[in-house]
Coordinates of C-alpha atoms in Angstrom, one line a residue:
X20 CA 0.0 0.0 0.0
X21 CA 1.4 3.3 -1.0
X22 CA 0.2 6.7 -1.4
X23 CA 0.6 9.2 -4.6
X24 CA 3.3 10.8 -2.6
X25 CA 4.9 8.1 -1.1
X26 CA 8.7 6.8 -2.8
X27 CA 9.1 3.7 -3.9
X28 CA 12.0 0.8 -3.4
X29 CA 12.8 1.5 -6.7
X30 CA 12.2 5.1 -6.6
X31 CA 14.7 5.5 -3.7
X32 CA 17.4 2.8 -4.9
X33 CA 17.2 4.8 -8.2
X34 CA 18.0 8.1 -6.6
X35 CA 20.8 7.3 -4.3
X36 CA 22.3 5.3 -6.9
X37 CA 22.6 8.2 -8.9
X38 CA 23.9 10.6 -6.5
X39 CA 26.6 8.2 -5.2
X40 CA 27.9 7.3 -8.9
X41 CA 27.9 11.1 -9.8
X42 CA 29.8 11.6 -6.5
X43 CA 32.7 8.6 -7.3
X44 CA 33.0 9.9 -10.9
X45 CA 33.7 13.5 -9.4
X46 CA 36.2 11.8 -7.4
X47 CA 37.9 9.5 -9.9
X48 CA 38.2 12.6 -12.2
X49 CA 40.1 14.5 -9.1
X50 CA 37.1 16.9 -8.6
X51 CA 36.7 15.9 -4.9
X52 CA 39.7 14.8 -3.0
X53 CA 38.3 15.4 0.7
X54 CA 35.2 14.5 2.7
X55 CA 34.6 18.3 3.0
X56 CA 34.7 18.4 -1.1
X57 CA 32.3 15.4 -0.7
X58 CA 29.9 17.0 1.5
X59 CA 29.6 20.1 -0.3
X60 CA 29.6 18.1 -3.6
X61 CA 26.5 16.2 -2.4
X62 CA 24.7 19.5 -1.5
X63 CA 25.4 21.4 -4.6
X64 CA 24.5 17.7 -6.8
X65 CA 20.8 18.1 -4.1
X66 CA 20.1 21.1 -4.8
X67 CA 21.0 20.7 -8.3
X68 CA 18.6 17.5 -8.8
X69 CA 15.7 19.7 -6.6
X70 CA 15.9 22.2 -9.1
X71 CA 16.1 20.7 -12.3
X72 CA 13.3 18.5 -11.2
X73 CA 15.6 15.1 -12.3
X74 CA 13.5 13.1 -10.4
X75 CA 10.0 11.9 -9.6
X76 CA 7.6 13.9 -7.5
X77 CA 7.4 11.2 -4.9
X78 CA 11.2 12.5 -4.0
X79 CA 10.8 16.1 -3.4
X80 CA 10.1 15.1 0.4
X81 CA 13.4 13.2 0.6
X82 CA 15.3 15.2 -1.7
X83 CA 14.4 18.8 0.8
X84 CA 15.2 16.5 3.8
X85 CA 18.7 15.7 2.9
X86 CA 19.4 18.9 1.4
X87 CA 18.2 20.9 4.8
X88 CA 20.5 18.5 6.8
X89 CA 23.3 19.0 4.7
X90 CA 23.1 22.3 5.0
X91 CA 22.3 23.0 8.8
X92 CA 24.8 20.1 10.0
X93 CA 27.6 20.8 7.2
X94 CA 30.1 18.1 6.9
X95 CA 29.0 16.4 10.5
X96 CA 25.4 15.7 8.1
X97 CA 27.6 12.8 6.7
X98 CA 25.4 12.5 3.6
X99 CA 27.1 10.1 1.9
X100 CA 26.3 7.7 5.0
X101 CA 22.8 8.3 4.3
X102 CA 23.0 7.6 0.4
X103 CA 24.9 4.3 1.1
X104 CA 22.4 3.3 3.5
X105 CA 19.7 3.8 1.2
X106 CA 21.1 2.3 -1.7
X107 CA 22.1 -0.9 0.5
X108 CA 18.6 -1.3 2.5
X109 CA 16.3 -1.0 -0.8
X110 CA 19.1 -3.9 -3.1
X111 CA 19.9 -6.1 -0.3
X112 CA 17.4 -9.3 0.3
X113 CA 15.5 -8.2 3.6
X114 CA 13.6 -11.5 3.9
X115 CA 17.0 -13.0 5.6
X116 CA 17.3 -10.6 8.3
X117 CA 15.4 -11.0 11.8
X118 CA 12.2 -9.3 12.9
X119 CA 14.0 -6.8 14.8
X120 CA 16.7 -6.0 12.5
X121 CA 14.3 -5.5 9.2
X122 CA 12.1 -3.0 12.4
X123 CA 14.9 -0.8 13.1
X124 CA 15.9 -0.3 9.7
X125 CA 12.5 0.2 8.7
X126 CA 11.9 3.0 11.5
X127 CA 15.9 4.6 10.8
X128 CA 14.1 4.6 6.8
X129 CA 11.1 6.4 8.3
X130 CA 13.6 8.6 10.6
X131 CA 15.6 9.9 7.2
X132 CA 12.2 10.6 5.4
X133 CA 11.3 12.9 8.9
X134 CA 9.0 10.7 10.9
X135 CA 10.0 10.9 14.7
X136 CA 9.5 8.0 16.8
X137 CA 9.0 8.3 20.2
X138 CA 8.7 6.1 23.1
X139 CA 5.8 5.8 25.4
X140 CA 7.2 5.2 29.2
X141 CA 4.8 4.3 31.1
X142 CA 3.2 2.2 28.6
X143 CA -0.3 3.6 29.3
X144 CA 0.6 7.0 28.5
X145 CA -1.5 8.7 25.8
X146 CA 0.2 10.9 23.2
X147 CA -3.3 12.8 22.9
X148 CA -2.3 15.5 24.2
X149 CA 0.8 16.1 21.8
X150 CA -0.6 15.1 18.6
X151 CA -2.4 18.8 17.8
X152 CA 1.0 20.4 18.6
X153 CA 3.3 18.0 16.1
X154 CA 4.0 19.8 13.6
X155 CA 6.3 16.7 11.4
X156 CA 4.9 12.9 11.2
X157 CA 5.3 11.1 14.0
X158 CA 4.6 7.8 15.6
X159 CA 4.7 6.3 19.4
X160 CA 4.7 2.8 20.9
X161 CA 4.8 1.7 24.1
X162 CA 8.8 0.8 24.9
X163 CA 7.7 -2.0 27.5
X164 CA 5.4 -3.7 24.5
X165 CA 8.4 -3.5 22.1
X166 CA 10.9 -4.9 24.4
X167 CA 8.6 -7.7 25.3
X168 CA 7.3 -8.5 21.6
X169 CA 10.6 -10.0 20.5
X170 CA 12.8 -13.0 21.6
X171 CA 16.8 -13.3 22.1
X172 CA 16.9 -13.9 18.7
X173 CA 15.2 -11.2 17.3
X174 CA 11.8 -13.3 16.6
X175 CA 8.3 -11.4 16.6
X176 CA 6.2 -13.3 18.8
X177 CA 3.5 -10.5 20.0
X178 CA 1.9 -7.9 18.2
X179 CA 3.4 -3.7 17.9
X180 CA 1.2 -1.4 17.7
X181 CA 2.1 2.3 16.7
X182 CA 0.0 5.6 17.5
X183 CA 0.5 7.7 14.2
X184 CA 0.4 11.6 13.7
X185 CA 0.8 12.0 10.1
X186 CA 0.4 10.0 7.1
X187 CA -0.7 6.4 8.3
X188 CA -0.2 5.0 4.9
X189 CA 2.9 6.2 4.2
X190 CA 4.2 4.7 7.6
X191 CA 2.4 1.0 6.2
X192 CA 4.3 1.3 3.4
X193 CA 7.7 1.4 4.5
X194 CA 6.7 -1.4 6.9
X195 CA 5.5 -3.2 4.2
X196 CA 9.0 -3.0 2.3
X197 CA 10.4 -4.6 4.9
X198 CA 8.0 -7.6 4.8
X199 CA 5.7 -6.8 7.7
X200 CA 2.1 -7.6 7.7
X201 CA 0.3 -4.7 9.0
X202 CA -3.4 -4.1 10.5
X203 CA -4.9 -0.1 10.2
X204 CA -7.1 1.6 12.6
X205 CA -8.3 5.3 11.5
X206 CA -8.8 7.3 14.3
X207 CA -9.0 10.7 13.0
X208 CA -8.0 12.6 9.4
X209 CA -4.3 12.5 11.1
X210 CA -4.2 10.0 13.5
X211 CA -4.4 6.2 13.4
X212 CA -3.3 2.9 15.2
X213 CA -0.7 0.4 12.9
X214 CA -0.5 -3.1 14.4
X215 CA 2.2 -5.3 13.3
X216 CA 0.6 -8.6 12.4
X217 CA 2.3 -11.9 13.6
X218 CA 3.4 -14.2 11.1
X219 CA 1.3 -17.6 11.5
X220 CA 4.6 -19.8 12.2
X221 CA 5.3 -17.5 15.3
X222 CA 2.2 -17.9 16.8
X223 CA 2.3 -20.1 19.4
X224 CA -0.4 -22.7 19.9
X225 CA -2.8 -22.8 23.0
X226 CA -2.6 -26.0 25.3
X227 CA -5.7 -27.1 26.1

């Protein structure tokens, strides 16, 4: 499930493919020989890219993102980082990773497009209260129900579920790119409950 303004695998591998071959050519022809000449590189090849309009309009969000880091954190933005990361997590096979691993790379995924997670602590606290003041997506779970919803080895064996300020099926998407089933609760125009659905083989069977 995606929405008209929501990237795609492909549209994402695409982009940062792009940007990190343009940046290796620039420094295979001697153009950038320092990781401060890659840094402003990458923000001049952004801002470049935003303006020319090289690529889909399902970027522009990701494209603005990286280009307002870049430019408020300077070199310490590490851009390239982020390119690399995005090029490895939308080529690499996810289905062999754990539960937990494919989770945090789908939430650092979600981080990079601006979501901010945070973590409810008690578990019963309600983020009501917040959600007409957010101002960027965001989405909370209960830290107790994500510690206890995995095993030692990284297994999902109880369901997540996620409060979310924003744009609830943009968050199911990226979730779904990492091979989670999800379930979808509306609440309001901007608010809605994702559960994370078990995978039948990790249910475990009642005992009569």
């Amino acid at each position: 499930m995606t929405t008209p303004h929501a990237p795609t695998t492909q549209d994402l591998a695409h982009f940062s493919f792009c940007a990190l071959v343009a940046l290796h050519i620039s420094i295979q022809d001697g153009l950038v020989t320092s990781p401060l000449g890659e840094h402003l590189f990458l923000v001049r090849w952004l801002a470049t890219a935003q303006k020319q309009k090289r690529f889909t309009r399902r970027l522009a969000v990701d494209i603005q993102l990286l280009l307002d880091k870049g430019r408020r954190q300077g070199e310490k933005a590490q851009l390239k980082k982020d390119l690399i990361f995005l090029w490895s997590s939308f080529t690499g096979d996810k289905t062999t990773h754990n539960d937990l691993y494919r989770l945090a790379e789908a939430i650092k995924q979600l981080n990079t497009q601006g979501w901010e997670n945070i973590l409810l602590d008690p578990p019963n606290s309600e983020p009501e209260q917040q959600a007409d003041s957010v101002e960027s997506p965001v989405f909370y779970v209960a830290k107790q129900a994500l510690t206890d919803a995995f095993t030692e080895q990284g297994v999902l064996i109880a369901p997540i579920s996620f409060q979310i300020v924003g744009d609830a099926q943009a968050f199911v998407a990226r979730l779904a790119e990492w091979h989670f089933k999800t379930e979808i609760t509306t609440i309001s125009p901007n608010r809605a409950q994702v559960t994370l659905v078990l995978r039948p083989d990790t249910i475990t069977p009642i005992t009569p």
